[in-house]
PDB file of C-alpha atoms and ligand atoms in Angstrom:
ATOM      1  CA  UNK F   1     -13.150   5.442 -23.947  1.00 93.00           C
ATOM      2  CA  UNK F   2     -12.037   6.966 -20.563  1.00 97.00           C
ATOM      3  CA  UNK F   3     -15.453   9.053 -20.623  1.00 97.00           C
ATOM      4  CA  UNK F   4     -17.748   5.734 -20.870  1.00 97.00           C
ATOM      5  CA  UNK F   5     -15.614   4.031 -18.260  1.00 98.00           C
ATOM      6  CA  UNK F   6     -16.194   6.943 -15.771  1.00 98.00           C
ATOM      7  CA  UNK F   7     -19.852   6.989 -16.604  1.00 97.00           C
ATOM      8  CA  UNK F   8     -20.850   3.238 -16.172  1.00 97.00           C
ATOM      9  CA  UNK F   9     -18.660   3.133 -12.946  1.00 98.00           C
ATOM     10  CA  UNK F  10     -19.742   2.936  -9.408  1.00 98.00           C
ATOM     11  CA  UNK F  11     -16.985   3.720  -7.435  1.00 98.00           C
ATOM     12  CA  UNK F  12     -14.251   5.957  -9.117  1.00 98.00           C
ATOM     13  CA  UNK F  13     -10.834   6.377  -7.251  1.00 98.00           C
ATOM     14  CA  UNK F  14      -8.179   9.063  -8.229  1.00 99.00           C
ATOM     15  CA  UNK F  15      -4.798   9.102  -7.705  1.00 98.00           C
ATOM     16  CA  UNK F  16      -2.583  11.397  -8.024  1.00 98.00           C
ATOM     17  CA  UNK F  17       1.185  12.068  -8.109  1.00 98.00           C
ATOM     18  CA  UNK F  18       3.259  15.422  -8.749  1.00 98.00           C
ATOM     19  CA  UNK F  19       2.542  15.559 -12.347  1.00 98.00           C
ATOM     20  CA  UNK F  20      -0.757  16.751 -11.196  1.00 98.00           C
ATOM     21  CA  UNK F  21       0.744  20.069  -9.517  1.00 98.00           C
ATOM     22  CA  UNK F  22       3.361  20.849 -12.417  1.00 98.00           C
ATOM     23  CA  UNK F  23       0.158  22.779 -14.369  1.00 98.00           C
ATOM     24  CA  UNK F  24      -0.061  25.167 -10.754  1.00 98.00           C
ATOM     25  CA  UNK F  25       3.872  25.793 -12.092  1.00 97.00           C
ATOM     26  CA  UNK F  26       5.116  23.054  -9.285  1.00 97.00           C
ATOM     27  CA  UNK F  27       8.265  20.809 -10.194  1.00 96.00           C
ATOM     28  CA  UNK F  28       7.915  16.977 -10.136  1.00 97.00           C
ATOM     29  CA  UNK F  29      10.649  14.967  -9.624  1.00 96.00           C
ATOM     30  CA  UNK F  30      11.472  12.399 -12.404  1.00 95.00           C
ATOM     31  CA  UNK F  31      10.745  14.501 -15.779  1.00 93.00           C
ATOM     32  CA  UNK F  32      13.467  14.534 -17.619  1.00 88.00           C
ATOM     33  CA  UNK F  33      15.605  17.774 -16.708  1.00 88.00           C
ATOM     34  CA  UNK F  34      12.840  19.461 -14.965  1.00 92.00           C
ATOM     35  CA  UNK F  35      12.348  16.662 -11.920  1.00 95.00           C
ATOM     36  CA  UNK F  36      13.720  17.561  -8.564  1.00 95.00           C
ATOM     37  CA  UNK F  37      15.696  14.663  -8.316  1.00 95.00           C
ATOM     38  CA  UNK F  38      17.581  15.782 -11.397  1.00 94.00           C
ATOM     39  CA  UNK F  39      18.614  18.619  -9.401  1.00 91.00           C
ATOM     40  CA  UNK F  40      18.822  17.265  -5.879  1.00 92.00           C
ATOM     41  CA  UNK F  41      19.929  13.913  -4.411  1.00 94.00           C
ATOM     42  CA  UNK F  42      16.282  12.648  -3.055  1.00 93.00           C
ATOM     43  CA  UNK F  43      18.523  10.825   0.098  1.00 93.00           C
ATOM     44  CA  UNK F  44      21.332  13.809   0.673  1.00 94.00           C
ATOM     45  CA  UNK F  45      18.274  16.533   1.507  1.00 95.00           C
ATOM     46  CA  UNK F  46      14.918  14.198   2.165  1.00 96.00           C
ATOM     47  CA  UNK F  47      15.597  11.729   4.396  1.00 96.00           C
ATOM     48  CA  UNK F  48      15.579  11.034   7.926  1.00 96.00           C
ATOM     49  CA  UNK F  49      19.491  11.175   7.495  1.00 96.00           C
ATOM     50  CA  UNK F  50      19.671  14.519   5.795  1.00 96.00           C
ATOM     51  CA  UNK F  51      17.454  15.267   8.807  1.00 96.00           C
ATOM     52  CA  UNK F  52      19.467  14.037  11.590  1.00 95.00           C
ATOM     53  CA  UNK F  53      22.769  14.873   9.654  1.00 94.00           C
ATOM     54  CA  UNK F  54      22.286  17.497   6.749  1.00 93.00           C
ATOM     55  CA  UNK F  55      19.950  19.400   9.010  1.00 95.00           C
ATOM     56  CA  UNK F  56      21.097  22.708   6.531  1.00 96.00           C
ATOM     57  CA  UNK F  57      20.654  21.346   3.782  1.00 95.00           C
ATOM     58  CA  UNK F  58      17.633  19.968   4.863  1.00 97.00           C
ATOM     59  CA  UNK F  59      16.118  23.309   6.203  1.00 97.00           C
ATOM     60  CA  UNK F  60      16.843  24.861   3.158  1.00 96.00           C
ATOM     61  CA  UNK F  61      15.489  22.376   0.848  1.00 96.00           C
ATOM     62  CA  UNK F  62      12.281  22.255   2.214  1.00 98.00           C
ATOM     63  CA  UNK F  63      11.966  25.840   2.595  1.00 98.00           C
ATOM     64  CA  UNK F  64      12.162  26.166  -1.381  1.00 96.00           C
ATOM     65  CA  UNK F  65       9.750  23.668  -1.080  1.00 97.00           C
ATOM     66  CA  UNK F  66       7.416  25.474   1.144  1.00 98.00           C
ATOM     67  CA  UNK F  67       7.753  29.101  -0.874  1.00 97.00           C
ATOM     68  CA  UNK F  68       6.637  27.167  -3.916  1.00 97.00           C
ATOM     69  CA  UNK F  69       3.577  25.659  -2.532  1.00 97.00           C
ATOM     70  CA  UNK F  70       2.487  29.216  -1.054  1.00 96.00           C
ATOM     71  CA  UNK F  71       3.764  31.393  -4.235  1.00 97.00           C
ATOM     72  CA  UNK F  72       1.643  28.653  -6.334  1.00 97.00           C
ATOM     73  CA  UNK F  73      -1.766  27.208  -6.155  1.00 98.00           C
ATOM     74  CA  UNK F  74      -4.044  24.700  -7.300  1.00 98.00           C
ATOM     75  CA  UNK F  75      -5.254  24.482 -11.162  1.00 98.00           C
ATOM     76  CA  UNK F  76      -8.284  23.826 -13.270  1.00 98.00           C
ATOM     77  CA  UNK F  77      -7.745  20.070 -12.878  1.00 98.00           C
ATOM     78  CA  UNK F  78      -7.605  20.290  -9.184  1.00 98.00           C
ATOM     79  CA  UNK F  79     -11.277  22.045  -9.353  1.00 98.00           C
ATOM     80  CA  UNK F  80     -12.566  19.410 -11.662  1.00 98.00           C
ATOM     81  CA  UNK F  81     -11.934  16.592  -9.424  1.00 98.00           C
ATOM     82  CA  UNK F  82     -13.442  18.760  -6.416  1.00 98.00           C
ATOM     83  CA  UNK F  83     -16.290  19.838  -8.533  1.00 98.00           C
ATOM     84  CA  UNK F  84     -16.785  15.992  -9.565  1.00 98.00           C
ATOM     85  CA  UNK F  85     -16.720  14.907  -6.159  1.00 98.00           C
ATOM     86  CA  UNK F  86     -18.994  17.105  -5.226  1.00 97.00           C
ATOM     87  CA  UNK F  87     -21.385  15.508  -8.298  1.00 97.00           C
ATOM     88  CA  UNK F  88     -20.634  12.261  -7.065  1.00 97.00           C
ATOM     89  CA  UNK F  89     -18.387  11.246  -9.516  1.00 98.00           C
ATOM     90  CA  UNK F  90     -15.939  10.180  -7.900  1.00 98.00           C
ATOM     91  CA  UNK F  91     -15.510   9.131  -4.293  1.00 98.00           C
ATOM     92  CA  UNK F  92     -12.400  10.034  -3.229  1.00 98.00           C
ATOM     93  CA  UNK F  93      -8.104  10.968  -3.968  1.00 99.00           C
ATOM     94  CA  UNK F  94      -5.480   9.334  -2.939  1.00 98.00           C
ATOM     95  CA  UNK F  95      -2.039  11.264  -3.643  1.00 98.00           C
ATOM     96  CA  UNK F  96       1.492  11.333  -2.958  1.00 98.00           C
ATOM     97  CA  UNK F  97       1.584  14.763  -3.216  1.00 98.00           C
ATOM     98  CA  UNK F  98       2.426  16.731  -0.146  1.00 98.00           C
ATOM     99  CA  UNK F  99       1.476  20.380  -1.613  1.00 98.00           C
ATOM    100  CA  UNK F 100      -2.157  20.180   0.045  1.00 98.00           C
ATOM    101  CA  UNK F 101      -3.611  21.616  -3.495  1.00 98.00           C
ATOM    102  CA  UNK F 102      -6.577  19.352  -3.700  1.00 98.00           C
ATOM    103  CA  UNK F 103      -8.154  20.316  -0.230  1.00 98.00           C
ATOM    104  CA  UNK F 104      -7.599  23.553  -1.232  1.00 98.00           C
ATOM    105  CA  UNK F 105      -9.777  23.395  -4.485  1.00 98.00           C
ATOM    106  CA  UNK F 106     -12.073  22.304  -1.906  1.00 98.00           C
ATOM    107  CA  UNK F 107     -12.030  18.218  -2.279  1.00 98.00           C
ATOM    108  CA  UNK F 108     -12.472  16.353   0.626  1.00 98.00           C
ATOM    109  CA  UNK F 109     -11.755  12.766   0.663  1.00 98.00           C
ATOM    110  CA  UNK F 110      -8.279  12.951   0.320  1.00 98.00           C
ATOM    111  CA  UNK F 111      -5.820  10.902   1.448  1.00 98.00           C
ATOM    112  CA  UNK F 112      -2.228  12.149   1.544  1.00 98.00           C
ATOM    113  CA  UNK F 113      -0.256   9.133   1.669  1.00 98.00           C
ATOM    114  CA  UNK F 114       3.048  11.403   1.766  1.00 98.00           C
ATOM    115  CA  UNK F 115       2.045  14.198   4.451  1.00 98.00           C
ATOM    116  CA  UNK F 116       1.674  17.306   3.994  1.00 98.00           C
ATOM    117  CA  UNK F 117       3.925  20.926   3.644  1.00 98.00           C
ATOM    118  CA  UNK F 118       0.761  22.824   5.114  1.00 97.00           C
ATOM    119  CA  UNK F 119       2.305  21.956   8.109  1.00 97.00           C
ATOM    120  CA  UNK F 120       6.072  21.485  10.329  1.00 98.00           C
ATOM    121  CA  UNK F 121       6.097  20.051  13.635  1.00 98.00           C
ATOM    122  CA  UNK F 122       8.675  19.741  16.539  1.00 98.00           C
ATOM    123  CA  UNK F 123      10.962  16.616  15.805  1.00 97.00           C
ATOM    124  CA  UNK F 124      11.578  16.636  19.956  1.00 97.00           C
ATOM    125  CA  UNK F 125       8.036  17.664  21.380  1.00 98.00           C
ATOM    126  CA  UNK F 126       5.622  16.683  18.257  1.00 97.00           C
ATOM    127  CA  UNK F 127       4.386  20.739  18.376  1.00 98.00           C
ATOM    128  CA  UNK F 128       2.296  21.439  15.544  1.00 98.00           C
ATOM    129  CA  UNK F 129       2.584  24.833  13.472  1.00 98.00           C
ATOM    130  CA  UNK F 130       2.055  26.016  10.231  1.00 97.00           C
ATOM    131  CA  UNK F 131       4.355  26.387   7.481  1.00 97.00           C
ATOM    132  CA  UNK F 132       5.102  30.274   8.016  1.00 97.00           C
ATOM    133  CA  UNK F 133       7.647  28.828  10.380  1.00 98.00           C
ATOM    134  CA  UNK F 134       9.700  27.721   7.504  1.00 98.00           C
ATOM    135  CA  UNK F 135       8.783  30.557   5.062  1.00 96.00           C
ATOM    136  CA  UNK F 136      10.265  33.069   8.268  1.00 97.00           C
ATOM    137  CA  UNK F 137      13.757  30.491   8.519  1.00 97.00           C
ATOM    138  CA  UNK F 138      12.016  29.559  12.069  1.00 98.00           C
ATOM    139  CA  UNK F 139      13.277  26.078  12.308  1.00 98.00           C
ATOM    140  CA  UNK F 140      13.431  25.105  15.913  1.00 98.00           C
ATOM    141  CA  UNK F 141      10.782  24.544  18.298  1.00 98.00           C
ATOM    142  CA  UNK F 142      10.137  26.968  21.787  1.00 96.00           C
ATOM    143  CA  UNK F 143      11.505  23.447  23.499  1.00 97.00           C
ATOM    144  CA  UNK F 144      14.509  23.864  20.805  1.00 97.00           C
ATOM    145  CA  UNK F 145      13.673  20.783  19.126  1.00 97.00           C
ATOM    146  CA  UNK F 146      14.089  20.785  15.215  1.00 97.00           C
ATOM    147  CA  UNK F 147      11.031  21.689  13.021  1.00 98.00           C
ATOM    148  CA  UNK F 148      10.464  19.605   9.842  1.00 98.00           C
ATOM    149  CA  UNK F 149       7.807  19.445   7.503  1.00 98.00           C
ATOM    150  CA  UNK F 150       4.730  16.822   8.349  1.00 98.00           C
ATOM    151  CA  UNK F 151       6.122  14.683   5.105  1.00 98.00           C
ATOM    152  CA  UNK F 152       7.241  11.566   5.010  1.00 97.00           C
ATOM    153  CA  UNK F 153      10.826  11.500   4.881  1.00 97.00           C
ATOM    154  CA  UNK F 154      12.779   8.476   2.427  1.00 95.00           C
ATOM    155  CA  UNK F 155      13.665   5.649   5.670  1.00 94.00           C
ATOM    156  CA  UNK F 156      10.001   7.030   7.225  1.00 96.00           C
ATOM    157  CA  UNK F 157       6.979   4.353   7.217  1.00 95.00           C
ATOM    158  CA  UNK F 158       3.601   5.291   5.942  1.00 96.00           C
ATOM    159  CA  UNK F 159       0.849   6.702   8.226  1.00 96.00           C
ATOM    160  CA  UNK F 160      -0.551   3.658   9.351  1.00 97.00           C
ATOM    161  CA  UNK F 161      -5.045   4.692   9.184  1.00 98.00           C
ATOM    162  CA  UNK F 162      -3.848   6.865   5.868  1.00 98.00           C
ATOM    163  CA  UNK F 163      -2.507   3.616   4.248  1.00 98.00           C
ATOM    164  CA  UNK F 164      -5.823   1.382   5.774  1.00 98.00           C
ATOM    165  CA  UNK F 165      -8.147   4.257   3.956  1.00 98.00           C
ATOM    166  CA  UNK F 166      -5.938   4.326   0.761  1.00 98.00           C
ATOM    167  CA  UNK F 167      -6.151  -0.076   0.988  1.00 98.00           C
ATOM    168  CA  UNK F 168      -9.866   0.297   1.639  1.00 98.00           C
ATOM    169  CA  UNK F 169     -10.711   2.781  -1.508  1.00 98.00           C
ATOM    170  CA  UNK F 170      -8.525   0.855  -3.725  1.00 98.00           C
ATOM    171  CA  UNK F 171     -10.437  -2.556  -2.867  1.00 98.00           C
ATOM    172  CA  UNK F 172     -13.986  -0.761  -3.127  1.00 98.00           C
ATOM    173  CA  UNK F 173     -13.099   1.172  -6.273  1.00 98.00           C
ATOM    174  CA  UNK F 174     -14.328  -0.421  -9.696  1.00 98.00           C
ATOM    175  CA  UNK F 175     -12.424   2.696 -11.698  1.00 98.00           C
ATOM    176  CA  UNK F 176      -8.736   3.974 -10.782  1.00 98.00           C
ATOM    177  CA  UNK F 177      -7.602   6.445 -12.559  1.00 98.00           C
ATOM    178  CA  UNK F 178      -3.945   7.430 -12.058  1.00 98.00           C
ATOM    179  CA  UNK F 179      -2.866  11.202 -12.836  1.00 98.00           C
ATOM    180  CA  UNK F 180       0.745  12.448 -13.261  1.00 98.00           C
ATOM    181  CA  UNK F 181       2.569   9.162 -11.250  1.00 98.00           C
ATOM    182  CA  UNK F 182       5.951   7.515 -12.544  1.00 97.00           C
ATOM    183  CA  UNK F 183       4.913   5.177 -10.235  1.00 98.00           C
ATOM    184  CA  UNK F 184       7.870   4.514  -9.161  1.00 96.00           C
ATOM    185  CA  UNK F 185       7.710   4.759  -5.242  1.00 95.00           C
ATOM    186  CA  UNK F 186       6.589   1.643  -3.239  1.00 94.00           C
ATOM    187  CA  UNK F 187       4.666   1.519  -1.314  1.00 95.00           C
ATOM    188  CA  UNK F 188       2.682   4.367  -2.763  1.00 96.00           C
ATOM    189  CA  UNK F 189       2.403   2.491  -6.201  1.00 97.00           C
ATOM    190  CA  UNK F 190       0.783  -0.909  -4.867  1.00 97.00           C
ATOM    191  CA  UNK F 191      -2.492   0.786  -4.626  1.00 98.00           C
ATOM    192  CA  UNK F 192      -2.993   0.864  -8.533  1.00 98.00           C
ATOM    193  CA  UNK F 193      -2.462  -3.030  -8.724  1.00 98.00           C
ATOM    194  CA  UNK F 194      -4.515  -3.666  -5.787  1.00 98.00           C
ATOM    195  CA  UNK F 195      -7.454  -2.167  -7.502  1.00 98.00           C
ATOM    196  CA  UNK F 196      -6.757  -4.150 -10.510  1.00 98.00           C
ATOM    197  CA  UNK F 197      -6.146  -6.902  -8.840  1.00 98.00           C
ATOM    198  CA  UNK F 198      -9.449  -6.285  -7.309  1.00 97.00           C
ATOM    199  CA  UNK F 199     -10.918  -6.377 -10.336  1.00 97.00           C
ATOM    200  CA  UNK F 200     -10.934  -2.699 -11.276  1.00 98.00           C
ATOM    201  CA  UNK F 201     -10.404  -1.105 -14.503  1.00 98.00           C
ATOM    202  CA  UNK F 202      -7.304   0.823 -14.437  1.00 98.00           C
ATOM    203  CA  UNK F 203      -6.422   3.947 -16.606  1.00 98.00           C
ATOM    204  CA  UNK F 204      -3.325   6.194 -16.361  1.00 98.00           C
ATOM    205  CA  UNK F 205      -3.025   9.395 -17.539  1.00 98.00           C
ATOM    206  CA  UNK F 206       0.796  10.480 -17.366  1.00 98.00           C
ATOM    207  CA  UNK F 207       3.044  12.464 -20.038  1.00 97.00           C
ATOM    208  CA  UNK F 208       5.453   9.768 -20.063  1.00 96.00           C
ATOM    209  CA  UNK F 209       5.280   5.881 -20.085  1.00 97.00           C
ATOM    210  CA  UNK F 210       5.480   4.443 -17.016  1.00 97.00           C
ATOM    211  CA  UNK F 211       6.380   0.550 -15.225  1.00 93.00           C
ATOM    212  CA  UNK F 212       2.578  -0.244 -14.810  1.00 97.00           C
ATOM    213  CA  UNK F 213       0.895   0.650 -18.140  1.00 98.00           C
ATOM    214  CA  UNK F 214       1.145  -3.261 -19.145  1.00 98.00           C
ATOM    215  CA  UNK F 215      -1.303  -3.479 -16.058  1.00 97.00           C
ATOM    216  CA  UNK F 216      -3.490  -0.393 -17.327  1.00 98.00           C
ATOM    217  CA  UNK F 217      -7.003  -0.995 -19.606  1.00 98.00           C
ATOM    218  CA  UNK F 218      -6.037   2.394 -20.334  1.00 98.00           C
ATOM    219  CA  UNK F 219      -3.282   4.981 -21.117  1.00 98.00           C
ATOM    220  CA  UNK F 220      -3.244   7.766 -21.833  1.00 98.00           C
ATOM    221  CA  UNK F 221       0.493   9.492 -22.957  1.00 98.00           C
ATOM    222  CA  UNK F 222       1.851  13.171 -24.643  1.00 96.00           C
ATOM    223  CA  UNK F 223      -1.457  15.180 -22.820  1.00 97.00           C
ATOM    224  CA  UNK F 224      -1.414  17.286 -20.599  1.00 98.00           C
ATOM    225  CA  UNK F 225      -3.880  15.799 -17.367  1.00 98.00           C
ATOM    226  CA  UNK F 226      -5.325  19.707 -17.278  1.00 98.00           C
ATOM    227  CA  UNK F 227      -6.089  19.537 -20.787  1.00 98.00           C
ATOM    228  CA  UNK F 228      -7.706  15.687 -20.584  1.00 98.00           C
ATOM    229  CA  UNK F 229      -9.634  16.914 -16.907  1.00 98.00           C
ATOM    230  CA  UNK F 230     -11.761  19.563 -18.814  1.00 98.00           C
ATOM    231  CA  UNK F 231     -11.899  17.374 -21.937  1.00 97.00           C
ATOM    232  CA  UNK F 232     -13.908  15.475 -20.084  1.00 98.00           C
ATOM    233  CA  UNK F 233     -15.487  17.341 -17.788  1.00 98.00           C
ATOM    234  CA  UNK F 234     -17.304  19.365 -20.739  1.00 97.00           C
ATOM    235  CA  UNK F 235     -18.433  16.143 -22.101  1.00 95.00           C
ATOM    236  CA  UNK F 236     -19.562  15.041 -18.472  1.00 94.00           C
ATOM    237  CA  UNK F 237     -21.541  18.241 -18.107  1.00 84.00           C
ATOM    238  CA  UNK F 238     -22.908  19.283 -21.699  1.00 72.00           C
ATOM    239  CA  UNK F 239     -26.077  16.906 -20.889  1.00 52.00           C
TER     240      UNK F 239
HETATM  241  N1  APR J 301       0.222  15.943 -17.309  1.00 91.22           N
HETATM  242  C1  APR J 301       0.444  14.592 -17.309  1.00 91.22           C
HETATM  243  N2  APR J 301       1.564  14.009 -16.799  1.00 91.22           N
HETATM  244  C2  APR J 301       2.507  14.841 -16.279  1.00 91.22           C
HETATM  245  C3  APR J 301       2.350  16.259 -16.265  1.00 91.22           C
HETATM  246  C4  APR J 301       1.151  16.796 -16.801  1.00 91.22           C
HETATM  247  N3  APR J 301       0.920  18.122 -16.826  1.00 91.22           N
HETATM  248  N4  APR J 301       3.473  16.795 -15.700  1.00 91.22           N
HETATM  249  C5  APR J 301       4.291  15.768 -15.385  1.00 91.22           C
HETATM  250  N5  APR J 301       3.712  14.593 -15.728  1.00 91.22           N
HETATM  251  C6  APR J 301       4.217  13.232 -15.488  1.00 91.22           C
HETATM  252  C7  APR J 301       5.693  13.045 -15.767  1.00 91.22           C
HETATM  253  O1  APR J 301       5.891  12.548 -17.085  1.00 91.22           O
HETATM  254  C8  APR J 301       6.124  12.024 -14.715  1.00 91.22           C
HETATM  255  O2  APR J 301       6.214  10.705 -15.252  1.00 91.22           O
HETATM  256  O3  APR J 301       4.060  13.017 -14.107  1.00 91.22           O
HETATM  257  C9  APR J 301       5.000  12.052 -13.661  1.00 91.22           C
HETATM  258  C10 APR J 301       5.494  12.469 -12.290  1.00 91.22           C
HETATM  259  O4  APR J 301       6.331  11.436 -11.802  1.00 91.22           O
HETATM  260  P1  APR J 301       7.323  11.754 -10.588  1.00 91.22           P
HETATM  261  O5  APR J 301       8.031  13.027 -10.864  1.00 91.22           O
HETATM  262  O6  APR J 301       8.106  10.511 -10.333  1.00 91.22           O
HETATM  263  O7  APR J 301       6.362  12.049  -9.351  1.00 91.22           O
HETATM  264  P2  APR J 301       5.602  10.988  -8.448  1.00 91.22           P
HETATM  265  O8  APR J 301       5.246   9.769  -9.225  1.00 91.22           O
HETATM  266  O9  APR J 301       4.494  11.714  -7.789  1.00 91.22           O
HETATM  267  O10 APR J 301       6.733  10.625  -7.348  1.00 91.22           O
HETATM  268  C11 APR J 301       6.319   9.791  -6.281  1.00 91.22           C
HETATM  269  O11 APR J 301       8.434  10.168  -5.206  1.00 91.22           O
HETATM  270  O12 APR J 301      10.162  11.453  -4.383  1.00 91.22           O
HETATM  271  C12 APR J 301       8.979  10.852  -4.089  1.00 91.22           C
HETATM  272  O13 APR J 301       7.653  11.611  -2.315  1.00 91.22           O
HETATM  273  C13 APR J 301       7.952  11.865  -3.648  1.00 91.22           C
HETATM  274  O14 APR J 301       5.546  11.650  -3.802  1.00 91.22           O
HETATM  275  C14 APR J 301       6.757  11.588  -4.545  1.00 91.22           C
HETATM  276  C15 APR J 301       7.044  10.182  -5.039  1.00 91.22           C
END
């Protein structure tokens, strides 16, 4: 079923959320008992308030972050989807996830509605740097503003020509094919019902149900997206 719809579509758009990284041995957040947020409260350590007031805890949270995105790295699924780009497959990712992992399989149009941890910059002076800063406990600026990670933080907008590209793929796209998303976060999850709204056929691939698969054409539960990604990609390829 999913292979057909991928082969007599025209404009495929992924979109991906942290249940895409927990093959490369990353934590998501919602799984039950493994999630972050079962750990950690999402507001006390990732928001502009834990920024402004935690600043610690804040530091040290997103330093655990930052050692797992560098002591990790991106999985067979992450090459598919560059590899299939690549082929013209798809056209382009859109992802909440902030671990970089699909530029570094080597896709390219990727949009990272959530930021990035590649990166901190200087809260005061906007400074850019990468994210050895954090990895070394650097975390204040030559000016001696704070350092944070370029993420966006809960109480923190959207980058504005991120969320116009994301709009503008989701509109053009005819297939949307969400990997590893609770879908849970607005307004990261609109983008699946504006394609279908659009008149896309929308599949989701995620371990668990989720709040959108009454929308979906397609779901997909209890696999592993790694394990579904080179399912398909053999079929895709064996000619
Ligand atoms: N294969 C398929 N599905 C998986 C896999 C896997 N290998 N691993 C985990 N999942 C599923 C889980 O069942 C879960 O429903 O991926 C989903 C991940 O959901 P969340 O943990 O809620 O992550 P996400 O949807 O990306 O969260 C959105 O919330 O906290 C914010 O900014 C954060 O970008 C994040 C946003």
């Amino acid at each position: 079923m999913l292979l057909n719809l991928i082969k007599k579509s025209k404009y495929i758009v992924v979109y991906t959320g942290a249940g895409m990284s927990t093959e490369s041995g990353l934590p998501d957040f919602r799984s039950t008992k493994s999630g972050l947020w079962e750990q950690e409260d999402p507001t006390a350590v990732a928001s502009t308030d834990a920024l402004n007031r935690n600043v610690e805890l804040f530091f040290e949270f997103y330093r655990k972050r930052v050692v797992g995105v560098k002591d990790c790295s991106p999985h067979k699924g992450h090459d598919i989807l560059a590899k299939w780009e690549r082929e013209g497959i798809i056209q382009g990712i859109i992802t909440q996830n902030v671990d970089g992992f699909h530029s570094v399989a080597g896709s390219d149009n990727v949009m990272e509605l959530h930021g990035t941890l590649q990166e901190v910059h200087c809260q005061s002076c906007g400074q850019v740097y990468g994210n050895e800063m954090y990895e070394s406990e650097t975390f204040y600026c030559a000016c001696g503003g704070k350092l944070r990670p370029s993420v966006v933080l809960f109480g923190e907008g959207l980058q504005e020509d991120i969320f116009m590209k994301a709009i503008d793929a989701s509109e053009r796209a005819d297939l949307f094919i969400v990997l590893g998303s609770s879908l849970t976060v607005t307004p990261a999850n609109q983008f699946p019902l504006l394609a279908k709204e659009q008149g896309a056929k929308l599949v989701i691939v995620n371990l668990e149900p989720t709040s959108f698969d009454h929308y979906a054409d397609l779901v997909i539960h209890n696999q592993k997206i790694g394990e579904v990604l080179a399912e398909l990609n053999h079929q895709l390829t064996s000619k």
